[in-house]
Amino acid sequence: MATLFFASTIPSAKLNGLGREISSMLKQARIVAQNRGEKQIMIIDLDSRTYGIEGKETKNIPPEITARVIDPLSGTVTQGKYSFVFYGSGGIEGATILLTYNKKTLSIETDPVVGSIVVKQ
């Protein structure tokens, strides 16, 4: 029984780990933009299932996890590339990344007013 329980938590741990990685990357892009006083862009490519800061190495989204972005103007984005733009002033455009595995969903929200990144389960 313990083996079955442990095996079912591995994908959930991947979901949480991916959420931490993406939120950390968003925070890093914001800090670099502020420190350098120049725009930084983090791109999520929903077609190739990758994400990363523009001009740097990209990371893969595991195949068992579904990713989509909710844009306040465009609605739900499930295909193509979505860019999170961080300005030198610390500002960011608002959007929410939704990561889903089975029935569990993790959301990463960007706040355009404060410039913060919030992870919710």
N, CA, C and O atoms as a printed pandas DataFrame, in Angstrom:
     atom_number atom_name residue_name chain_id  residue_number  x_coord  y_coord  z_coord
0              1         N          MET        A               1    0.811   -1.191    0.000
1              2        CA          MET        A               1    0.000    0.000    0.000
2              3         C          MET        A               1    0.856    1.257    0.000
3              4         O          MET        A               1    0.552    2.222   -0.700
4              5         N          ALA        A               2    1.914    1.242    0.778
5              6        CA          ALA        A               2    2.777    2.422    0.848
6              7         C          ALA        A               2    3.403    2.715   -0.508
7              8         O          ALA        A               2    3.584    3.875   -0.876
8              9         N          THR        A               3    3.732    1.665   -1.248
9             10        CA          THR        A               3    4.323    1.858   -2.566
10            11         C          THR        A               3    3.329    2.516   -3.513
11            12         O          THR        A               3    3.705    3.406   -4.275
12            13         N          LEU        A               4    2.077    2.097   -3.479
13            14        CA          LEU        A               4    1.062    2.706   -4.327
14            15         C          LEU        A               4    0.858    4.171   -3.972
15            16         O          LEU        A               4    0.756    5.014   -4.864
16            17         N          PHE        A               5    0.797    4.480   -2.700
17            18        CA          PHE        A               5    0.614    5.864   -2.270
18            19         C          PHE        A               5    1.797    6.716   -2.711
19            20         O          PHE        A               5    1.613    7.820   -3.224
20            21         N          PHE        A               6    3.003    6.212   -2.514
21            22        CA          PHE        A               6    4.201    6.957   -2.900
22            23         C          PHE        A               6    4.253    7.170   -4.406
23            24         O          PHE        A               6    4.606    8.257   -4.864
24            25         N          ALA        A               7    3.907    6.150   -5.180
25            26        CA          ALA        A               7    3.952    6.260   -6.643
26            27         C          ALA        A               7    2.967    7.304   -7.150
27            28         O          ALA        A               7    3.236    7.979   -8.144
28            29         N          SER        A               8    1.832    7.442   -6.477
29            30        CA          SER        A               8    0.851    8.426   -6.937
30            31         C          SER        A               8    1.238    9.849   -6.556
31            32         O          SER        A               8    0.689   10.796   -7.119
32            33         N          THR        A               9    2.160   10.028   -5.624
33            34        CA          THR        A               9    2.577   11.382   -5.237
34            35         C          THR        A               9    3.697   11.923   -6.113
35            36         O          THR        A               9    3.954   13.127   -6.094
36            37         N          ILE        A              10    4.364   11.080   -6.872
37            38        CA          ILE        A              10    5.474   11.543   -7.707
38            39         C          ILE        A              10    5.014   12.566   -8.745
39            40         O          ILE        A              10    5.640   13.621   -8.844
40            41         N          PRO        A              11    3.941   12.315   -9.536
41            42        CA          PRO        A              11    3.495   13.344  -10.484
42            43         C          PRO        A              11    3.055   14.628   -9.780
43            44         O          PRO        A              11    3.262   15.723  -10.303
44            45         N          SER        A              12    2.450   14.501   -8.598
45            46        CA          SER        A              12    2.046   15.674   -7.835
46            47         C          SER        A              12    3.277   16.476   -7.417
47            48         O          SER        A              12    3.254   17.706   -7.434
48            49         N          ALA        A              13    4.339   15.787   -7.047
49            50        CA          ALA        A              13    5.584   16.466   -6.688
50            51         C          ALA        A              13    6.186   17.161   -7.905
51            52         O          ALA        A              13    6.764   18.241   -7.784
52            53         N          LYS        A              14    6.051   16.537   -9.088
53            54        CA          LYS        A              14    6.527   17.181  -10.321
54            55         C          LYS        A              14    5.760   18.469  -10.581
55            56         O          LYS        A              14    6.343   19.474  -10.988
56            57         N          LEU        A              15    4.443   18.439  -10.344
57            58        CA          LEU        A              15    3.611   19.626  -10.537
58            59         C          LEU        A              15    4.056   20.746   -9.599
59            60         O          LEU        A              15    4.234   21.887  -10.026
60            61         N          ASN        A              16    4.234   20.417   -8.330
61            62        CA          ASN        A              16    4.682   21.420   -7.359
62            63         C          ASN        A              16    6.080   21.935   -7.689
63            64         O          ASN        A              16    6.351   23.130   -7.576
64            65         N          GLY        A              17    6.959   21.032   -8.093
65            66        CA          GLY        A              17    8.318   21.431   -8.463
66            67         C          GLY        A              17    8.331   22.353   -9.670
67            68         O          GLY        A              17    9.062   23.343   -9.691
68            69         N          LEU        A              18    7.522   22.030  -10.681
69            70        CA          LEU        A              18    7.430   22.878  -11.868
70            71         C          LEU        A              18    6.883   24.251  -11.491
71            72         O          LEU        A              18    7.364   25.269  -11.988
72            73         N          GLY        A              19    5.884   24.284  -10.619
73            74        CA          GLY        A              19    5.337   25.559  -10.158
74            75         C          GLY        A              19    6.388   26.409   -9.466
75            76         O          GLY        A              19    6.460   27.618   -9.688
76            77         N          ARG        A              20    7.206   25.778   -8.627
77            78        CA          ARG        A              20    8.288   26.510   -7.943
78            79         C          ARG        A              20    9.320   27.022   -8.943
79            80         O          ARG        A              20    9.785   28.156   -8.831
80            81         N          GLU        A              21    9.680   26.183   -9.929
81            82        CA          GLU        A              21   10.672   26.600  -10.933
82            83         C          GLU        A              21   10.179   27.784  -11.755
83            84         O          GLU        A              21   10.916   28.748  -11.960
84            85         N          ILE        A              22    8.934   27.718  -12.229
85            86        CA          ILE        A              22    8.401   28.802  -13.056
86            87         C          ILE        A              22    8.263   30.079  -12.242
87            88         O          ILE        A              22    8.616   31.155  -12.724
88            89         N          SER        A              23    7.754   29.982  -11.009
89            90        CA          SER        A              23    7.613   31.193  -10.191
90            91         C          SER        A              23    8.973   31.788   -9.856
91            92         O          SER        A              23    9.119   33.010   -9.819
92            93         N          SER        A              24    9.969   30.946   -9.610
93            94        CA          SER        A              24   11.328   31.446   -9.351
94            95         C          SER        A              24   11.900   32.148  -10.573
95            96         O          SER        A              24   12.568   33.175  -10.452
96            97         N          MET        A              25   11.633   31.586  -11.759
97            98        CA          MET        A              25   12.128   32.201  -12.984
98            99         C          MET        A              25   11.451   33.554  -13.223
99           100         O          MET        A              25   12.099   34.507  -13.656
100          101         N          LEU        A              26   10.151   33.636  -12.939
101          102        CA          LEU        A              26    9.443   34.912  -13.062
102          103         C          LEU        A              26   10.042   35.952  -12.110
103          104         O          LEU        A              26   10.268   37.099  -12.494
104          105         N          LYS        A              27   10.295   35.540  -10.873
105          106        CA          LYS        A              27   10.886   36.452   -9.883
106          107         C          LYS        A              27   12.286   36.884  -10.307
107          108         O          LYS        A              27   12.656   38.047  -10.150
108          109         N          GLN        A              28   13.062   35.945  -10.845
109          110        CA          GLN        A              28   14.411   36.266  -11.313
110          111         C          GLN        A              28   14.360   37.293  -12.437
111          112         O          GLN        A              28   15.134   38.250  -12.440
112          113         N          ALA        A              29   13.457   37.099  -13.390
113          114        CA          ALA        A              29   13.332   38.041  -14.508
114          115         C          ALA        A              29   12.964   39.431  -13.999
115          116         O          ALA        A              29   13.476   40.432  -14.499
116          117         N          ARG        A              30   12.083   39.495  -13.014
117          118        CA          ARG        A              30   11.677   40.784  -12.433
118          119         C          ARG        A              30   12.861   41.477  -11.757
119          120         O          ARG        A              30   13.076   42.673  -11.951
120          121         N          ILE        A              31   13.622   40.728  -10.969
121          122        CA          ILE        A              31   14.768   41.306  -10.251
122          123         C          ILE        A              31   15.843   41.772  -11.224
123          124         O          ILE        A              31   16.402   42.856  -11.054
124          125         N          VAL        A              32   16.138   40.965  -12.241
125          126        CA          VAL        A              32   17.147   41.347  -13.240
126          127         C          VAL        A              32   16.703   42.605  -13.980
127          128         O          VAL        A              32   17.515   43.496  -14.231
128          129         N          ALA        A              33   15.419   42.684  -14.329
129          130        CA          ALA        A              33   14.897   43.878  -15.015
130          131         C          ALA        A              33   15.073   45.118  -14.143
131          132         O          ALA        A              33   15.477   46.170  -14.637
132          133         N          GLN        A              34   14.773   45.001  -12.860
133          134        CA          GLN        A              34   14.927   46.133  -11.945
134          135         C          GLN        A              34   16.392   46.521  -11.769
135          136         O          GLN        A              34   16.738   47.701  -11.817
136          137         N          ASN        A              35   17.240   45.530  -11.566
137          138        CA          ASN        A              35   18.664   45.818  -11.326
138          139         C          ASN        A              35   19.350   46.435  -12.536
139          140         O          ASN        A              35   20.178   47.334  -12.392
140          141         N          ARG        A              36   19.009   45.958  -13.719
141          142        CA          ARG        A              36   19.643   46.467  -14.940
142          143         C          ARG        A              36   18.898   47.658  -15.528
143          144         O          ARG        A              36   19.434   48.373  -16.375
144          145         N          GLY        A              37   17.663   47.873  -15.080
145          146        CA          GLY        A              37   16.856   48.960  -15.618
146          147         C          GLY        A              37   16.432   48.727  -17.055
147          148         O          GLY        A              37   16.176   49.673  -17.799
148          149         N          GLU        A              38   16.360   47.464  -17.439
149          150        CA          GLU        A              38   15.955   47.131  -18.811
150          151         C          GLU        A              38   14.958   45.985  -18.809
151          152         O          GLU        A              38   14.892   45.192  -17.870
152          153         N          LYS        A              39   14.200   45.921  -19.864
153          154        CA          LYS        A              39   13.135   44.932  -20.012
154          155         C          LYS        A              39   13.695   43.509  -20.071
155          156         O          LYS        A              39   14.707   43.252  -20.723
156          157         N          GLN        A              40   13.013   42.589  -19.376
157          158        CA          GLN        A              40   13.313   41.157  -19.433
158          159         C          GLN        A              40   12.029   40.444  -19.842
159          160         O          GLN        A              40   10.934   40.847  -19.450
160          161         N          ILE        A              41   12.169   39.388  -20.628
161          162        CA          ILE        A              41   10.995   38.661  -21.113
162          163         C          ILE        A              41   11.142   37.176  -20.796
163          164         O          ILE        A              41   12.153   36.551  -21.117
164          165         N          MET        A              42   10.109   36.630  -20.159
165          166        CA          MET        A              42   10.048   35.187  -19.962
166          167         C          MET        A              42    8.978   34.654  -20.910
167          168         O          MET        A              42    7.860   35.167  -20.962
168          169         N          ILE        A              43    9.344   33.617  -21.655
169          170        CA          ILE        A              43    8.442   33.070  -22.672
170          171         C          ILE        A              43    8.029   31.654  -22.296
171          172         O          ILE        A              43    8.863   30.824  -21.934
172          173         N          ILE        A              44    6.728   31.391  -22.387
173          174        CA          ILE        A              44    6.209   30.029  -22.268
174          175         C          ILE        A              44    5.736   29.636  -23.657
175          176         O          ILE        A              44    4.818   30.243  -24.209
176          177         N          ASP        A              45    6.373   28.612  -24.217
177          178        CA          ASP        A              45    5.979   28.102  -25.532
178          179         C          ASP        A              45    5.072   26.897  -25.297
179          180         O          ASP        A              45    5.545   25.809  -24.969
180          181         N          LEU        A              46    3.791   27.096  -25.465
181          182        CA          LEU        A              46    2.812   26.051  -25.178
182          183         C          LEU        A              46    2.820   24.938  -26.222
183          184         O          LEU        A              46    2.376   23.826  -25.936
184          185         N          ASP        A              47    3.316   25.217  -27.423
185          186        CA          ASP        A              47    3.389   24.196  -28.475
186          187         C          ASP        A              47    4.572   23.256  -28.259
187          188         O          ASP        A              47    4.417   22.036  -28.319
188          189         N          SER        A              48    5.753   23.822  -28.007
189          190        CA          SER        A              48    6.938   22.981  -27.796
190          191         C          SER        A              48    7.110   22.590  -26.327
191          192         O          SER        A              48    8.036   21.857  -25.981
192          193         N          ARG        A              49    6.204   23.087  -25.454
193          194        CA          ARG        A              49    6.184   22.751  -24.029
194          195         C          ARG        A              49    7.492   23.126  -23.338
195          196         O          ARG        A              49    8.072   22.323  -22.607
196          197         N          THR        A              50    7.951   24.357  -23.579
197          198        CA          THR        A              50    9.166   24.863  -22.948
198          199         C          THR        A              50    8.891   26.233  -22.333
199          200         O          THR        A              50    7.901   26.888  -22.657
200          201         N          TYR        A              51    9.791   26.652  -21.438
201          202        CA          TYR        A              51    9.699   27.981  -20.844
202          203         C          TYR        A              51   11.105   28.460  -20.507
203          204         O          TYR        A              51   12.003   27.654  -20.264
204          205         N          GLY        A              52   11.286   29.769  -20.495
205          206        CA          GLY        A              52   12.590   30.315  -20.149
206          207         C          GLY        A              52   12.661   31.808  -20.376
207          208         O          GLY        A              52   11.795   32.402  -21.020
208          209         N          ILE        A              53   13.708   32.402  -19.835
209          210        CA          ILE        A              53   13.960   33.827  -20.025
210          211         C          ILE        A              53   14.601   33.999  -21.393
211          212         O          ILE        A              53   15.515   33.261  -21.762
212          213         N          GLU        A              54   14.113   34.978  -22.138
213          214        CA          GLU        A              54   14.596   35.223  -23.498
214          215         C          GLU        A              54   16.116   35.382  -23.509
215          216         O          GLU        A              54   16.678   36.144  -22.722
216          217         N          GLY        A              55   16.774   34.648  -24.415
217          218        CA          GLY        A              55   18.223   34.713  -24.544
218          219         C          GLY        A              55   18.969   33.773  -23.620
219          220         O          GLY        A              55   20.199   33.729  -23.647
220          221         N          LYS        A              56   18.249   33.019  -22.801
221          222        CA          LYS        A              56   18.878   32.064  -21.887
222          223         C          LYS        A              56   18.333   30.669  -22.175
223          224         O          LYS        A              56   17.484   30.486  -23.047
224          225         N          GLU        A              57   18.830   29.706  -21.440
225          226        CA          GLU        A              57   18.435   28.315  -21.625
226          227         C          GLU        A              57   16.949   28.115  -21.301
227          228         O          GLU        A              57   16.419   28.719  -20.368
228          229         N          THR        A              58   16.287   27.254  -22.087
229          230        CA          THR        A              58   14.883   26.932  -21.815
230          231         C          THR        A              58   14.789   25.599  -21.078
231          232         O          THR        A              58   15.693   24.766  -21.142
232          233         N          LYS        A              59   13.677   25.423  -20.380
233          234        CA          LYS        A              59   13.414   24.178  -19.660
234          235         C          LYS        A              59   12.132   23.568  -20.212
235          236         O          LYS        A              59   11.296   24.263  -20.788
236          237         N          ASN        A              60   11.992   22.264  -20.029
237          238        CA          ASN        A              60   10.832   21.542  -20.556
238          239         C          ASN        A              60    9.717   21.422  -19.523
239          240         O          ASN        A              60    9.966   21.334  -18.321
240          241         N          ILE        A              61    8.498   21.422  -20.015
241          242        CA          ILE        A              61    7.330   21.125  -19.194
242          243         C          ILE        A              61    7.077   19.627  -19.349
243          244         O          ILE        A              61    6.936   19.154  -20.477
244          245         N          PRO        A              62    7.013   18.863  -18.249
245          246        CA          PRO        A              62    6.803   17.415  -18.358
246          247         C          PRO        A              62    5.533   17.080  -19.141
247          248         O          PRO        A              62    4.545   17.809  -19.056
248          249         N          PRO        A              63    5.551   15.976  -19.909
249          250        CA          PRO        A              63    4.419   15.635  -20.778
250          251         C          PRO        A              63    3.112   15.369  -20.032
251          252         O          PRO        A              63    2.035   15.548  -20.600
252          253         N          GLU        A              64    3.191   14.947  -18.775
253          254        CA          GLU        A              64    1.963   14.639  -18.034
254          255         C          GLU        A              64    1.291   15.881  -17.433
255          256         O          GLU        A              64    0.201   15.785  -16.868
256          257         N          ILE        A              65    1.934   17.031  -17.553
257          258        CA          ILE        A              65    1.393   18.276  -17.000
258          259         C          ILE        A              65    0.887   19.166  -18.134
259          260         O          ILE        A              65    1.590   19.400  -19.116
260          261         N          THR        A              66   -0.336   19.655  -17.984
261          262        CA          THR        A              66   -0.944   20.554  -18.963
262          263         C          THR        A              66   -0.708   21.995  -18.520
263          264         O          THR        A              66   -0.914   22.335  -17.355
264          265         N          ALA        A              67   -0.277   22.834  -19.454
265          266        CA          ALA        A              67   -0.038   24.249  -19.148
266          267         C          ALA        A              67   -0.918   25.117  -20.032
267          268         O          ALA        A              67   -1.105   24.838  -21.216
268          269         N          ARG        A              68   -1.455   26.174  -19.436
269          270        CA          ARG        A              68   -2.193   27.188  -20.189
270          271         C          ARG        A              68   -2.047   28.514  -19.459
271          272         O          ARG        A              68   -1.696   28.553  -18.280
272          273         N          VAL        A              69   -2.317   29.590  -20.167
273          274        CA          VAL        A              69   -2.178   30.931  -19.602
274          275         C          VAL        A              69   -3.519   31.638  -19.734
275          276         O          VAL        A              69   -4.178   31.557  -20.771
276          277         N          ILE        A              70   -3.912   32.328  -18.677
277          278        CA          ILE        A              70   -5.119   33.148  -18.745
278          279         C          ILE        A              70   -4.672   34.602  -18.794
279          280         O          ILE        A              70   -4.113   35.137  -17.836
280          281         N          ASP        A              71   -4.935   35.222  -19.937
281          282        CA          ASP        A              71   -4.580   36.620  -20.166
282          283         C          ASP        A              71   -5.825   37.473  -19.914
283          284         O          ASP        A              71   -6.913   37.118  -20.368
284          285         N          PRO        A              72   -5.682   38.598  -19.196
285          286        CA          PRO        A              72   -6.855   39.425  -18.908
286          287         C          PRO        A              72   -7.543   39.970  -20.160
287          288         O          PRO        A              72   -8.744   40.240  -20.130
288          289         N          LEU        A              73   -6.814   40.135  -21.244
289          290        CA          LEU        A              73   -7.404   40.675  -22.471
290          291         C          LEU        A              73   -7.782   39.592  -23.476
291          292         O          LEU        A              73   -8.841   39.666  -24.100
292          293         N          SER        A              74   -6.916   38.578  -23.637
293          294        CA          SER        A              74   -7.117   37.546  -24.666
294          295         C          SER        A              74   -7.899   36.335  -24.185
295          296         O          SER        A              74   -8.366   35.545  -25.005
296          297         N          GLY        A              75   -8.053   36.170  -22.892
297          298        CA          GLY        A              75   -8.710   34.978  -22.359
298          299         C          GLY        A              75   -7.722   33.835  -22.201
299          300         O          GLY        A              75   -6.537   34.065  -21.958
300          301         N          THR        A              76   -8.199   32.613  -22.338
301          302        CA          THR        A              76   -7.356   31.434  -22.148
302          303         C          THR        A              76   -6.504   31.176  -23.384
303          304         O          THR        A              76   -7.014   31.103  -24.502
304          305         N          VAL        A              77   -5.199   31.040  -23.167
305          306        CA          VAL        A              77   -4.241   30.773  -24.243
306          307         C          VAL        A              77   -3.723   29.350  -24.050
307          308         O          VAL        A              77   -3.151   29.029  -23.008
308          309         N          THR        A              78   -3.924   28.490  -25.064
309          310        CA          THR        A              78   -3.484   27.099  -24.973
310          311         C          THR        A              78   -2.475   26.723  -26.049
311          312         O          THR        A              78   -1.923   25.623  -26.023
312          313         N          GLN        A              79   -2.229   27.634  -27.003
313          314        CA          GLN        A              79   -1.288   27.358  -28.092
314          315         C          GLN        A              79   -0.400   28.567  -28.321
315          316         O          GLN        A              79   -0.731   29.693  -27.952
316          317         N          GLY        A              80    0.746   28.294  -28.947
317          318        CA          GLY        A              80    1.655   29.375  -29.308
318          319         C          GLY        A              80    2.559   29.787  -28.157
319          320         O          GLY        A              80    2.704   29.075  -27.164
320          321         N          LYS        A              81    3.157   30.955  -28.323
321          322        CA          LYS        A              81    4.074   31.479  -27.308
322          323         C          LYS        A              81    3.391   32.601  -26.542
323          324         O          LYS        A              81    2.668   33.416  -27.116
324          325         N          TYR        A              82    3.633   32.626  -25.235
325          326        CA          TYR        A              82    3.106   33.704  -24.408
326          327         C          TYR        A              82    4.284   34.354  -23.692
327          328         O          TYR        A              82    5.112   33.669  -23.090
328          329         N          SER        A              83    4.350   35.672  -23.763
329          330        CA          SER        A              83    5.470   36.414  -23.170
330          331         C          SER        A              83    5.037   37.167  -21.924
331          332         O          SER        A              83    4.019   37.860  -21.921
332          333         N          PHE        A              84    5.822   37.021  -20.869
333          334        CA          PHE        A              84    5.674   37.825  -19.662
334          335         C          PHE        A              84    6.760   38.889  -19.724
335          336         O          PHE        A              84    7.948   38.568  -19.697
336          337         N          VAL        A              85    6.360   40.153  -19.805
337          338        CA          VAL        A              85    7.310   41.251  -19.960
338          339         C          VAL        A              85    7.495   41.941  -18.611
339          340         O          VAL        A              85    6.529   42.379  -17.985
340          341         N          PHE        A              86    8.748   42.031  -18.175
341          342        CA          PHE        A              86    9.113   42.715  -16.932
342          343         C          PHE        A              86    9.858   43.982  -17.306
343          344         O          PHE        A              86   10.800   43.943  -18.098
344          345         N          TYR        A              87    9.444   45.094  -16.744
345          346        CA          TYR        A              87   10.045   46.387  -17.067
346          347         C          TYR        A              87   11.061   46.787  -16.002
347          348         O          TYR        A              87   11.016   46.296  -14.874
348          349         N          GLY        A              88   11.969   47.673  -16.364
349          350        CA          GLY        A              88   13.000   48.143  -15.448
350          351         C          GLY        A              88   12.439   48.793  -14.198
351          352         O          GLY        A              88   13.109   48.836  -13.165
352          353         N          SER        A              89   11.225   49.296  -14.279
353          354        CA          SER        A              89   10.574   49.932  -13.128
354          355         C          SER        A              89   10.050   48.909  -12.122
355          356         O          SER        A              89    9.632   49.276  -11.024
356          357         N          GLY        A              90   10.072   47.623  -12.495
357          358        CA          GLY        A              90    9.559   46.568  -11.616
358          359         C          GLY        A              90    8.165   46.124  -11.985
359          360         O          GLY        A              90    7.632   45.187  -11.391
360          361         N          GLY        A              91    7.568   46.784  -12.958
361          362        CA          GLY        A              91    6.216   46.427  -13.380
362          363         C          GLY        A              91    6.188   45.172  -14.235
363          364         O          GLY        A              91    7.188   44.789  -14.843
364          365         N          ILE        A              92    5.027   44.543  -14.267
365          366        CA          ILE        A              92    4.814   43.338  -15.062
366          367         C          ILE        A              92    3.388   43.373  -15.588
367          368         O          ILE        A              92    2.496   43.937  -14.955
368          369         N          GLU        A              93    3.182   42.776  -16.733
369          370        CA          GLU        A              93    1.827   42.652  -17.257
370          371         C          GLU        A              93    1.141   41.492  -16.535
371          372         O          GLU        A              93    1.758   40.452  -16.309
372          373         N          GLY        A              94   -0.113   41.663  -16.177
373          374        CA          GLY        A              94   -0.828   40.647  -15.413
374          375         C          GLY        A              94   -1.265   39.465  -16.256
375          376         O          GLY        A              94   -1.702   39.632  -17.394
376          377         N          ALA        A              95   -1.146   38.276  -15.696
377          378        CA          ALA        A              95   -1.613   37.037  -16.322
378          379         C          ALA        A              95   -1.521   35.930  -15.277
379          380         O          ALA        A              95   -0.904   36.099  -14.225
380          381         N          THR        A              96   -2.143   34.801  -15.584
381          382        CA          THR        A              96   -2.099   33.649  -14.690
382          383         C          THR        A              96   -1.695   32.415  -15.481
383          384         O          THR        A              96   -2.257   32.136  -16.540
384          385         N          ILE        A              97   -0.718   31.678  -14.963
385          386        CA          ILE        A              97   -0.308   30.403  -15.553
386          387         C          ILE        A              97   -1.032   29.309  -14.774
387          388         O          ILE        A              97   -0.989   29.285  -13.544
388          389         N          LEU        A              98   -1.695   28.407  -15.488
389          390        CA          LEU        A              98   -2.349   27.266  -14.852
390          391         C          LEU        A              98   -1.627   25.994  -15.257
391          392         O          LEU        A              98   -1.484   25.703  -16.445
392          393         N          LEU        A              99   -1.173   25.237  -14.270
393          394        CA          LEU        A              99   -0.518   23.951  -14.487
394          395         C          LEU        A              99   -1.430   22.884  -13.911
395          396         O          LEU        A              99   -1.848   22.981  -12.758
396          397         N          THR        A             100   -1.744   21.857  -14.710
397          398        CA          THR        A             100   -2.698   20.841  -14.277
398          399         C          THR        A             100   -2.128   19.445  -14.472
399          400         O          THR        A             100   -1.533   19.134  -15.503
400          401         N          TYR        A             101   -2.325   18.612  -13.453
401          402        CA          TYR        A             101   -2.053   17.177  -13.547
402          403         C          TYR        A             101   -3.283   16.473  -12.979
403          404         O          TYR        A             101   -3.633   16.670  -11.815
404          405         N          ASN        A             102   -3.937   15.654  -13.798
405          406        CA          ASN        A             102   -5.207   15.014  -13.433
406          407         C          ASN        A             102   -6.185   16.071  -12.941
407          408         O          ASN        A             102   -6.555   16.964  -13.704
408          409         N          LYS        A             103   -6.609   15.993  -11.693
409          410        CA          LYS        A             103   -7.586   16.952  -11.171
410          411         C          LYS        A             103   -6.941   18.044  -10.327
411          412         O          LYS        A             103   -7.642   18.908   -9.798
412          413         N          LYS        A             104   -5.642   18.019  -10.195
413          414        CA          LYS        A             104   -4.945   19.003   -9.365
414          415         C          LYS        A             104   -4.447   20.150  -10.248
415          416         O          LYS        A             104   -3.790   19.918  -11.262
416          417         N          THR        A             105   -4.760   21.377   -9.859
417          418        CA          THR        A             105   -4.337   22.552  -10.616
418          419         C          THR        A             105   -3.564   23.497   -9.712
419          420         O          THR        A             105   -3.947   23.741   -8.568
420          421         N          LEU        A             106   -2.483   24.017  -10.240
421          422        CA          LEU        A             106   -1.649   24.989   -9.542
422          423         C          LEU        A             106   -1.667   26.271  -10.366
423          424         O          LEU        A             106   -1.473   26.225  -11.581
424          425         N          SER        A             107   -1.896   27.403   -9.730
425          426        CA          SER        A             107   -1.912   28.665  -10.476
426          427         C          SER        A             107   -0.775   29.565  -10.019
427          428         O          SER        A             107   -0.452   29.641   -8.833
428          429         N          ILE        A             108   -0.179   30.243  -10.990
429          430        CA          ILE        A             108    0.886   31.215  -10.734
430          431         C          ILE        A             108    0.384   32.537  -11.291
431          432         O          ILE        A             108    0.262   32.705  -12.505
432          433         N          GLU        A             109    0.095   33.468  -10.400
433          434        CA          GLU        A             109   -0.496   34.745  -10.794
434          435         C          GLU        A             109    0.537   35.865  -10.717
435          436         O          GLU        A             109    1.327   35.937   -9.775
436          437         N          THR        A             110    0.516   36.732  -11.718
437          438        CA          THR        A             110    1.365   37.919  -11.684
438          439         C          THR        A             110    0.478   39.125  -11.411
439          440         O          THR        A             110   -0.582   39.275  -12.018
440          441         N          ASP        A             111    0.913   39.976  -10.504
441          442        CA          ASP        A             111    0.147   41.161  -10.127
442          443         C          ASP        A             111    0.777   42.383  -10.778
443          444         O          ASP        A             111    1.894   42.757  -10.421
444          445         N          PRO        A             112    0.085   43.018  -11.731
445          446        CA          PRO        A             112    0.681   44.151  -12.446
446          447         C          PRO        A             112    0.845   45.405  -11.586
447          448         O          PRO        A             112    1.679   46.255  -11.897
448          449         N          VAL        A             113    0.074   45.534  -10.526
449          450        CA          VAL        A             113    0.153   46.726   -9.686
450          451         C          VAL        A             113    1.380   46.677   -8.784
451          452         O          VAL        A             113    2.169   47.621   -8.741
452          453         N          VAL        A             114    1.533   45.569   -8.065
453          454        CA          VAL        A             114    2.635   45.430   -7.115
454          455         C          VAL        A             114    3.867   44.806   -7.762
455          456         O          VAL        A             114    4.990   45.031   -7.312
456          457         N          GLY        A             115    3.654   44.021   -8.819
457          458        CA          GLY        A             115    4.760   43.334   -9.478
458          459         C          GLY        A             115    5.102   42.019   -8.814
459          460         O          GLY        A             115    6.192   41.487   -9.022
460          461         N          SER        A             116    4.181   41.478   -8.010
461          462        CA          SER        A             116    4.474   40.248   -7.285
462          463         C          SER        A             116    4.012   39.014   -8.062
463          464         O          SER        A             116    3.220   39.103   -9.001
464          465         N          ILE        A             117    4.538   37.855   -7.636
465          466        CA          ILE        A             117    4.179   36.567   -8.216
466          467         C          ILE        A             117    3.632   35.713   -7.079
467          468         O          ILE        A             117    4.301   35.545   -6.059
468          469         N          VAL        A             118    2.419   35.168   -7.240
469          470        CA          VAL        A             118    1.764   34.392   -6.191
470          471         C          VAL        A             118    1.429   33.009   -6.732
471          472         O          VAL        A             118    0.849   32.880   -7.811
472          473         N          VAL        A             119    1.800   31.967   -5.972
473          474        CA          VAL        A             119    1.496   30.584   -6.343
474          475         C          VAL        A             119    0.369   30.090   -5.446
475          476         O          VAL        A             119    0.435   30.221   -4.224
476          477         N          LYS        A             120   -0.678   29.514   -6.066
477          478        CA          LYS        A             120   -1.821   28.977   -5.315
478          479         C          LYS        A             120   -2.131   27.574   -5.796
479          480         O          LYS        A             120   -1.974   27.248   -6.973
480          481         N          GLN        A             121   -2.582   26.738   -4.837
481          482        CA          GLN        A             121   -2.993   25.376   -5.195
482          483         C          GLN        A             121   -4.479   25.250   -5.101
483          484         O          GLN        A             121   -5.026   24.179   -5.363
